[in-house]
Structure formats: structure tokens, C-alpha cells
XYZ file of C-alpha atoms in Angstrom:
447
model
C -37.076 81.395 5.803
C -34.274 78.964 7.353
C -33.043 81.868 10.128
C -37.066 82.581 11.069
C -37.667 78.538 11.376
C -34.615 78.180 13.701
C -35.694 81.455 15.646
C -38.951 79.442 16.130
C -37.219 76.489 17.057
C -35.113 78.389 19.873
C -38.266 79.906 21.315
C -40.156 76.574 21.438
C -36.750 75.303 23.557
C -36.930 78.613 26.093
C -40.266 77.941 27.117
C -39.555 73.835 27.386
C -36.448 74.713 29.357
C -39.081 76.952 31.385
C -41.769 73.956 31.951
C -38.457 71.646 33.176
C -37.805 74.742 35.490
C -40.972 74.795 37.106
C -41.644 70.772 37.026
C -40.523 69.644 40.339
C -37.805 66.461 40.181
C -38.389 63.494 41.433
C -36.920 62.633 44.816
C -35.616 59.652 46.105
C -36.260 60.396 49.624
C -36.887 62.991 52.300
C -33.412 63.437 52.287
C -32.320 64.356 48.850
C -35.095 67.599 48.667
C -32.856 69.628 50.598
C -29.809 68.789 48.076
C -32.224 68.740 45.118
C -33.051 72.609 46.200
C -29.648 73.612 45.557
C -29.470 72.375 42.290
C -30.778 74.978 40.230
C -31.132 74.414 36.949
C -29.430 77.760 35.331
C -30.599 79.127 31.390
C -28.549 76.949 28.857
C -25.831 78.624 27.192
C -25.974 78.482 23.169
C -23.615 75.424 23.013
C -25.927 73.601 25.282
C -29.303 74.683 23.604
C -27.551 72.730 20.628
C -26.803 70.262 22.170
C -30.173 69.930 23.990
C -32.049 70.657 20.338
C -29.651 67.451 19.632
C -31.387 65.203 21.556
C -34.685 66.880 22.918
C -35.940 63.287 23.315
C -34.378 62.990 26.590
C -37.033 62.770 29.782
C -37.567 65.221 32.620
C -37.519 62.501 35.272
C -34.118 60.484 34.228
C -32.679 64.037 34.207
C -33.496 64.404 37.872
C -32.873 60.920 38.751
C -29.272 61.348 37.203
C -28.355 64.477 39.504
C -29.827 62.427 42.281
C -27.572 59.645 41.380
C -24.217 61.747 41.231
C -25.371 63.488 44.455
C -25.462 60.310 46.064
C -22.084 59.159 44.950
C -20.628 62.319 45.950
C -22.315 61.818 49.792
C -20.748 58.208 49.749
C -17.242 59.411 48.852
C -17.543 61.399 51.655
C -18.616 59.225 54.390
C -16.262 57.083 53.540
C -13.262 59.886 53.820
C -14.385 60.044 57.154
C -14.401 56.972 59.001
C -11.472 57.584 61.526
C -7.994 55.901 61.411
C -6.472 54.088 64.452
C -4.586 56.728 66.926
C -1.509 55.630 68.373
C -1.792 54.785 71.380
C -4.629 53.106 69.917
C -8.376 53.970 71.867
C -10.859 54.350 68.920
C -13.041 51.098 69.173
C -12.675 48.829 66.403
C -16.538 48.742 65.058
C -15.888 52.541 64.782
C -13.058 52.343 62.194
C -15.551 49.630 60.359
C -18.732 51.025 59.981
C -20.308 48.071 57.503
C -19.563 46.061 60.734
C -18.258 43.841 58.348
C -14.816 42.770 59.879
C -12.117 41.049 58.098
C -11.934 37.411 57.808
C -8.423 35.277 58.255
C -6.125 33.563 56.729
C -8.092 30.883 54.503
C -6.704 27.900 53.819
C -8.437 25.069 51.720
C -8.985 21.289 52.619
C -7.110 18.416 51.178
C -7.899 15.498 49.534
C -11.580 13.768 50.708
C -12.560 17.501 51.619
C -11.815 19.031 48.486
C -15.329 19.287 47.231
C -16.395 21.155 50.172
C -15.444 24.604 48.704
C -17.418 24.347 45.553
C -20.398 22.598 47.862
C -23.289 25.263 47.183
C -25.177 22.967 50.281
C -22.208 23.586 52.930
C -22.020 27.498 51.540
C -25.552 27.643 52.470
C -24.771 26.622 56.036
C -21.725 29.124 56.222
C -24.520 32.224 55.392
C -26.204 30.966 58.222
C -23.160 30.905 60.591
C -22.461 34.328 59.372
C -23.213 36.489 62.479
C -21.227 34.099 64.755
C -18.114 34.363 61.981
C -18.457 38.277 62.119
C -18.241 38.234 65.972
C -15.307 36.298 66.252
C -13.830 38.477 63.220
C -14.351 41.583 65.637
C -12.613 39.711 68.571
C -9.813 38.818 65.901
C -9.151 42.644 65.147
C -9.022 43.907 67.912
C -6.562 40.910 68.933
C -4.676 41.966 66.109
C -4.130 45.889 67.075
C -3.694 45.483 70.663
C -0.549 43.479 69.705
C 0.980 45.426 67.414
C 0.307 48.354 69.399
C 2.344 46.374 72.525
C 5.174 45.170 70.192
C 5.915 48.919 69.489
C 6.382 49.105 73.253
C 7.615 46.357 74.911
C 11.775 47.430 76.358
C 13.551 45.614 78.615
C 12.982 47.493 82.292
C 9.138 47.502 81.921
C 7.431 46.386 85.124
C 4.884 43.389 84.058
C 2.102 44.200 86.283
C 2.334 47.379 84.015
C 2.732 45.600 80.568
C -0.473 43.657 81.454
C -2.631 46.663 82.723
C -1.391 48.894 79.533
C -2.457 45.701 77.544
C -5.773 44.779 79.376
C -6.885 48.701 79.195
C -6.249 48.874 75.259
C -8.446 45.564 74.726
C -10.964 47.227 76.884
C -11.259 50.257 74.958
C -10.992 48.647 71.197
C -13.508 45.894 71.937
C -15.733 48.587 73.710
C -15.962 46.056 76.611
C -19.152 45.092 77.729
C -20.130 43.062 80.535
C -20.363 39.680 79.341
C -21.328 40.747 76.271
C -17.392 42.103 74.778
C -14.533 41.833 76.605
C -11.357 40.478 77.657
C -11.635 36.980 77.537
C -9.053 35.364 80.196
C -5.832 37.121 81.874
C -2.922 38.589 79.927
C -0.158 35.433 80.283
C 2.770 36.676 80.472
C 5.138 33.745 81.426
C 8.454 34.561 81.854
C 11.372 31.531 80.710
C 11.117 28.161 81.587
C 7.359 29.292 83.070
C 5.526 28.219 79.877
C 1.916 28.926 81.088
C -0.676 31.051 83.319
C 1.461 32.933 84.571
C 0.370 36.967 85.507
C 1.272 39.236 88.259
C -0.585 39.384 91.120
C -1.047 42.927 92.667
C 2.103 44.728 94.184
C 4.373 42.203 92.127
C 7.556 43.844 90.786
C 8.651 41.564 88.706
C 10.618 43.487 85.779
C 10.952 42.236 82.040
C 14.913 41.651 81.337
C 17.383 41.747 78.055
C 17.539 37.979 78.020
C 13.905 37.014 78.897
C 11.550 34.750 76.861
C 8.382 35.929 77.391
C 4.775 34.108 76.055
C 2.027 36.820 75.609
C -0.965 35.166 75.969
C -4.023 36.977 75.957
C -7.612 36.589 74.870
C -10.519 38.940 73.553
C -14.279 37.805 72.450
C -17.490 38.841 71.525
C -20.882 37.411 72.568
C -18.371 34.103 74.294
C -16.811 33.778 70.790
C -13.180 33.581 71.672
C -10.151 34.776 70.260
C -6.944 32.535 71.813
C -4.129 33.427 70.575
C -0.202 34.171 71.443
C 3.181 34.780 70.768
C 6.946 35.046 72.224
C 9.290 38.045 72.655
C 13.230 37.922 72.830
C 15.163 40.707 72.978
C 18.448 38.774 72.640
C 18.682 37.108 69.325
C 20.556 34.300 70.286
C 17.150 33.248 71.043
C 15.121 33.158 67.513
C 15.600 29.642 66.436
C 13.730 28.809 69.713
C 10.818 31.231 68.547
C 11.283 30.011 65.231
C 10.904 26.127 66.212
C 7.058 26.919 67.785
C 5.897 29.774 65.124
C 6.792 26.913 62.596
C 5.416 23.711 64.378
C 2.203 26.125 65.256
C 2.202 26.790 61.232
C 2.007 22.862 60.783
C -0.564 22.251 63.074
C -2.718 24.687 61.719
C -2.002 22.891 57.896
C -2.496 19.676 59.470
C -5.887 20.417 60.720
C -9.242 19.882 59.524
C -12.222 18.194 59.119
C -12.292 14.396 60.015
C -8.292 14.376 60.492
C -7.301 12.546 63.849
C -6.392 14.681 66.893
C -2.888 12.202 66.746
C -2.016 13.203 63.530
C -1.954 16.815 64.002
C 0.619 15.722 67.166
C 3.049 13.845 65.059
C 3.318 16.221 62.634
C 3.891 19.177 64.842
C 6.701 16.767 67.022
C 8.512 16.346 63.868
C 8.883 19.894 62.922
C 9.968 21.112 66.315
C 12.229 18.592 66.896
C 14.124 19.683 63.825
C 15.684 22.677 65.409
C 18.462 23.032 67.580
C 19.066 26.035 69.909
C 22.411 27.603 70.997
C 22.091 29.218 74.250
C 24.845 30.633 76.385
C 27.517 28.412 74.385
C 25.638 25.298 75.192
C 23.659 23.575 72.120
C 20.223 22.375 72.864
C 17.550 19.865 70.822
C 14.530 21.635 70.713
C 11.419 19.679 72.591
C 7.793 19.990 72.469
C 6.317 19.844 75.778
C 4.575 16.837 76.142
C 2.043 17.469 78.558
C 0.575 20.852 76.622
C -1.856 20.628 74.376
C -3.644 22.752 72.077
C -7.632 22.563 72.035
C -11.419 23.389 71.096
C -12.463 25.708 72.300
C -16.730 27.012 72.936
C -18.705 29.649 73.480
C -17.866 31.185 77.035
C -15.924 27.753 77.463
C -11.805 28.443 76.740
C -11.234 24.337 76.636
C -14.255 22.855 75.476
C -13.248 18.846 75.891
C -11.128 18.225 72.675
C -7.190 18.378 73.420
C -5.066 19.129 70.285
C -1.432 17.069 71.136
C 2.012 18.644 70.195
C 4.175 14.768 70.299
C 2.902 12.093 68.582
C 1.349 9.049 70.107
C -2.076 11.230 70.866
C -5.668 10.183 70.767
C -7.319 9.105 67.787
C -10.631 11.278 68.452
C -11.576 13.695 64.799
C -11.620 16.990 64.612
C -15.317 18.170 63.436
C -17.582 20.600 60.996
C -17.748 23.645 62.464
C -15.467 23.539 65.131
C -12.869 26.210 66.883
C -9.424 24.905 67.727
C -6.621 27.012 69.432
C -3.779 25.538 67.813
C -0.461 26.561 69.992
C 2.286 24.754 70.483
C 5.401 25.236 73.372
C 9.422 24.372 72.354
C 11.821 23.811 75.538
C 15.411 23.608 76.086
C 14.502 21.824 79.254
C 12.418 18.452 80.055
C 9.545 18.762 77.751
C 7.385 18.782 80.400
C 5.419 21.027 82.715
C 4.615 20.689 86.418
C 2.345 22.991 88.772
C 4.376 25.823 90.710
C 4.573 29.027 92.350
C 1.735 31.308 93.158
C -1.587 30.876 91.569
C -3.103 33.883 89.918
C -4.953 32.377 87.533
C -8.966 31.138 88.089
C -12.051 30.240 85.994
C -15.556 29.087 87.513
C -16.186 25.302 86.402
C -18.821 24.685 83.495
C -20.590 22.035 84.199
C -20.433 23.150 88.030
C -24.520 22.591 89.428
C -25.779 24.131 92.397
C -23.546 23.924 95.244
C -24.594 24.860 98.669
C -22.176 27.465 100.048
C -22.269 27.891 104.437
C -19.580 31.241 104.024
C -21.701 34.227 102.875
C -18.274 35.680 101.669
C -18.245 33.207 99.780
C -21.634 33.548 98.675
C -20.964 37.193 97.608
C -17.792 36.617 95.963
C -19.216 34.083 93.833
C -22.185 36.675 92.816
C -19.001 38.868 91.754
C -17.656 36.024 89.445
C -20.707 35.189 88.137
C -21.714 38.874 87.105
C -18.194 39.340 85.860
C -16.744 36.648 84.375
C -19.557 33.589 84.345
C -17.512 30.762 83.142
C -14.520 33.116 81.299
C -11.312 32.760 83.454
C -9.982 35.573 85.759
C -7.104 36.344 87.568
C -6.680 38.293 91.183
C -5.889 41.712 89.774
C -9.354 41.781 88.046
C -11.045 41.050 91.502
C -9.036 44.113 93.244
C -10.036 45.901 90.118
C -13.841 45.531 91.043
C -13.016 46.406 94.579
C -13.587 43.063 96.171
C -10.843 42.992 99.498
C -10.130 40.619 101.673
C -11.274 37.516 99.116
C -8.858 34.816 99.154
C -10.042 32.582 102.088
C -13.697 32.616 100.128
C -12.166 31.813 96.903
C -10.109 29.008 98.317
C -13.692 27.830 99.761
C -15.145 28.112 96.554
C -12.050 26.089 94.615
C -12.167 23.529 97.838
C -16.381 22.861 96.631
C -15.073 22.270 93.216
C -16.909 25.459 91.859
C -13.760 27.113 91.053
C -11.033 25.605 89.559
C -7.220 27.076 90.447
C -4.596 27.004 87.320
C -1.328 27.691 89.192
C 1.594 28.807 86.812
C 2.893 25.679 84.696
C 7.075 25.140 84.741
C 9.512 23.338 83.099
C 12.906 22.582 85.013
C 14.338 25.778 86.420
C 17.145 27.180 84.150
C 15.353 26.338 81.200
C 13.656 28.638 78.346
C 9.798 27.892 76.825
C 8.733 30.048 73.671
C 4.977 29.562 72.455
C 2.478 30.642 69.258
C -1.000 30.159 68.898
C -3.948 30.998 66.590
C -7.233 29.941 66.585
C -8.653 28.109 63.834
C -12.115 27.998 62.589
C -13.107 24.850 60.370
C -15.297 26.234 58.626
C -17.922 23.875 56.195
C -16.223 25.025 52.889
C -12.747 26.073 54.177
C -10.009 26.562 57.214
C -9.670 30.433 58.169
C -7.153 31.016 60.512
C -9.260 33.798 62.054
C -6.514 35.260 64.197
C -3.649 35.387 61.743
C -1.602 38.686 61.247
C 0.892 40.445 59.130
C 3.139 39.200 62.173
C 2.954 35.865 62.899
């Protein structure tokens, strides 16, 4: 009696497991049919018949749903196997190698004191899912900031020719940012100030200048996205009699960036940055040197398309008392000298941006005309240098461009020096202050 009941029992399974066979699952999408045809369901063995007389409760569609589910896992672990790694030299774009286009945010530091309750503020978190796009732009710009560099560190010798350093540089932003018009690109020249040049300083086209052993040499270069700009720089030495010079501006940079934030006075942020880069002293060539800050170089804010936006961040105290603001982006960098502390205008000018607020100005030179059309298109209000005129193919330009700086549309930024003998070291980040926090959107495992 028993054996016959459970012989009954087994049949009654068979032809269940026979209806499940021929009852189509349920799909999740057009997708999945194709993967759901593959999954035949094959004739239980006797184990599993137990176990299915166990719990014969359980429903057709869950079943389905189930092997949909660990399908789709599967296809997830997958695509995420394959999203490429950087190649060395790098030249797979950086949304490629983040396909959430999510990109990584900075360094975040918190606010002190009368700003402390802005990062539990659910109101000022609100506002920061609102900025969100803008944030992710600049986060792109950041990235691709940050792999260009390292890529160039691995590189940079003593013998390189600079006009070849910058073009290796400019070329590897170009293809990680998949530049883009005005839309992504490279967002001022490659600085590449040699000694006691501290600033916008890049060689011009047949220049032959050649990176030496004892060289100090600012790298100063600039990506964006959509006009969001990424400013931000650092020094190479080869000789390390040179580091506590490096040292003195990667540390008063470091302060600057602490000191900042909402409602504190531009003239705060000076003093403390003086302080620290005053501390150090700098043995070069047998001869001790005080470290100085160069007094007439500033940090600043910077806007969209607009590299100095009107707000000038002070490295020695005695600055003015204007506050920084919500929402704000401030290219903190600071410059140490063994010379003067203080910068005048000299040698050739390479260096050129189109003025912001510069109206409608009548031009009489049509070369001038047409070269303008070229800056426009190009570059708008983003500064340029020569070589990325030649590089579009305009000849024969610098008569019309010294027309259009004479008119005021175009404003020259000849190289800035100290005294002659001297050596200049630099670092810079760009800040972001944020309404809940401070991200340091450019910071690095390096500096």
C-alpha cells in the first residue's frame, strides 16, 4: 500500500515537472528570451524529485524569475571584467575606462567651526544634487589631469627638448579628454617655466631649449570640460639638493587649501601660507637661502571658460579682506624663491587669451578679422599660446595679433621672472567649496 501511494506520488510529480516544461517563463525583457532558451530545464534526478516533493509549494514564475536573476548577475560580472585598463603610453579616453560616467571625486575636507553644520545640512545637500552634473564634469577634467601627469613623471630625463615635453603632454590630454572643440579640451598652454621664470612660460615653435640635471621646472597645465576648469601644477628637480624648495610650496599650497573656505577672508588664507613658506631654508650651491613667497603671485577663482574670474587668492599676508563664497572654484598655488620674491614681465611672449568682458570692437585689418574668427572658434575666452595657432595652420599671424592685443581684445601674458640666477618651484590644486564640504578636486596620490 505505502510503495503503490509513493509510485502515485512520483507520477503526479513527472507530469507537473512536464506542465513546468511546457509553461513558458516569464521574461524580463526582449533580451533575456534568447538566454532563457538555453536554459533547459532537464528531468530531475531522484535526489531532486525529493527534494522537489519537499517543497512542491514553490511557484512556476519565482522559479523563472530566479534563473533570470542569476543570469543577470552573471552578464554584470562580465561587463564589468571588461571595461579596459589604461595602456601605457596612455590613449584610451578616460569616460571609456568609466562607463557609469561617474568619475571620482577629490580629496574632501570638512569646514571648521561656524561651518560645521553644513555637512549634516539636508537643505545645502539638496543644492549639491543639483550641482551634480557640473561636479561630474570637473571630476572628468580632474582625471584626466591626474593620468596625463603621472604618465609625464614616468618620462621626464634630463636632455628632453621642451617644445617636445609640451607636445607629448598636450597630445595625451587630447586623447584622454577626447577633446572636443570647445566642448573638452585643453584648457590653457602647458607652462613649463624653467628656474627663476616662475610663470607662462612655453616654447614657441623652432625653440630648442633643452631640460637640464639642475633645472627647476613648474608644469603647469590645464584640462576642462564644458569651461569647467582643472588648474593645477607641480615642480620637477632632478638634483635633490633642491627638495626643501619643492617642499616649502607643496606645503604652503597644503595650507592654503586648509585655510580656505566659506566666508574666510582672502587675507587670511595669505598670512597663513607666508608663514609656512617662510619656515624653510634652502641650500643651494653651498650658499643658504630663506625661502620667499612671491609677493606679487596670487592664487585665484576661477569660472566657467574664465581661468581668473576677479577674486585673487594672496600668498604674503597683508591681502584684501574680500570672502571667499558658496560654491566657488579657487586655484590655490603658491610660488617659493631664492631670489626677490617678486616677479617682473620678460622675454618673449607666448602666452595669449581673448579678454572676457571684451564688446564689439571694430577691426580695419581683415587679417585681423580672420585671425580673430580662428580664436574665437578655437579657444573663445580659454588662453592659447603660438604653437596652437601654427597647429591650426594659421601663418604669417603675429602683426594681426599684435593689432588685436593693441584694441585691447587680446590680452599678452609675457613670461613672469624673478632676478636672474635665482630658482622658483610652484604647486597648485583647485578647490571646489562645495555647500556641505571642501573637495580638493584635483588632488592625487602625488601631490
Amino acid at each position: 500500500m505505502h510503495s503503490r501511494a509513493s509510485m502515485m506520488e512520483n507520477e503526479n510529480l513527472s507530469t507537473e515537472a512536464c506542465v513546468e516544461e511546457e509553461e513558458p517563463p516569464k521574461l524580463v525583457n526582449g533580451n533575456d528570451v534568447e538566454k532563457l532558451k538555453d536554459l533547459s530545464i532537464s528531468h530531475p534526478t531522484n535526489e531532486e524529485s525529493a527534494e522537489v516533493s519537499a517543497a512542491p509549494q514553490k511557484d512556476k514564475g519565482t522559479v523563472s524569475a530566479e534563473v533570470v536573476k542569476k543570469k543577470k548577475k552573471k552578464s554584470k560580472s562580465k561587463k564589468k571584467k571588461e571595461v579596459p585598463e589604461q595602456t601605457d603610453p596612455p590613449s584610451i579616453p578616460v569616460v571609456e575606462l568609466f562607463p557609469s560616467r561617474e568619475f571620482p571625486e577629490g580629496e574632501i575636507q570638512q569646514y571648521k567651526d561656524d561651518n560645521l553644520w553644513r555637512t549634516t545640512s539636508e537643505e545645502k545637500r539638496e543644492l549639491e544634487r543639483l550641482e551634480k552634473p557640473i561636479y561630474n564634469s570637473v571630476r572628468q577634467a580632474a582625471e584626466v589631469h591626474r593620468q596625463v601627469r603621472k604618465y609625464i613623471k614616468s618620462i621626464l630625463k634630463p636632455g628632453m627638448l621642451m617644445i617636445d615635453l609640451c607636445e607629448t603632454l598636450e597630445n595625451t590630454v587630447r586623447k584622454l579628454i577626447s577633446e572636443n572643440g570647445l566642448q573638452a579640451g585643453i584648457a590653457f598652454p602647458t607652462g613649463c617655466s624653467l628656474n627663476w621664470v616662475a610663470a607662462h612660460w612655453t616654447p614657441n615653435s623652432g625653440d630648442k631649449t633643452v631640460l637640464q640635471y639642475d633645472d627647476v621646472m613648474k608644469l603647469d597645465f590645464g584640462t576642462h570640460i564644458d569651461g569647467h576648469i582643472i588648474d593645477c601644477a607641480f615642480t620637477v628637480a632632478f638634483n635633490p639638493m633642491f627638495d626643501p624648495l619643492l617642499e616649502a610650496s607643496r606645503e604652503a599650497t597644503n595650507t592654503g587649501i586648509k585655510e580656505s573656505g566659506i566666508d574666510v577672508r582672502l587675507c587670511d588664507v595669505g598670512a597663513a601660507i607666508q608663514e609656512v613658506m617662510e619656515s624653510y631654508e634652502v641650500e643651494v650651491n653651498g650658499k643658504m637661502f630663506q625661502v620667499k613667497s612671491i609677493r606679487n603671485l596670487n592664487g585665484h577663482s576661477i569660472g566657467s571658460y574664465q581661468i581668473h574670474a576677479g577674486k585673487s587668492v594672496p600668498i604674503v599676508k597683508g591681502g584684501e579682506q574680500t570672502k571667499m563664497e558658496e560654491g566657488e572654484f579657487f586655484a590655490i598655488e603658491t610660488f617659493a624663491s631664492t631670489g626677490k620674491g617678486y616677479v617682473r614681465e620678460d622675454l618673449e611672449c607666448s602666452h595669449y587669451m581673448k579678454n572676457f568682458d571684451a564688446g564689439h570692437i571694430p577691426l580695419r585689418l581683415p587679417r585681423a578679422k580672420q585671425l580673430l574668427a580662428t580664436i574665437n572658434k578655437n579657444f573663445s575666452t580659454l588662453a592659447f599660446c603660438r604653437r596652437y595657432l601654427d597647429r591650426l595652420g594659421e601663418t604669417k599671424y603675429l602683426m594681426a595679433l599684435k593689432n588685436l592685443c593693441d584694441t585691447g581684445i587680446v590680452q599678452p601674458y609675457p613670461p613672469l621672472c624673478d632676478v636672474k640666477g635665482s630658482y622658483v618651484s610652484q604647486f597648485e590644486h583647485t578647490i571646489l567649496l562645495r555647500p556641505t564640504c571642501k573637495e580638493v578636486i584635483s588632488r592625487g596620490d602625488d601631490y
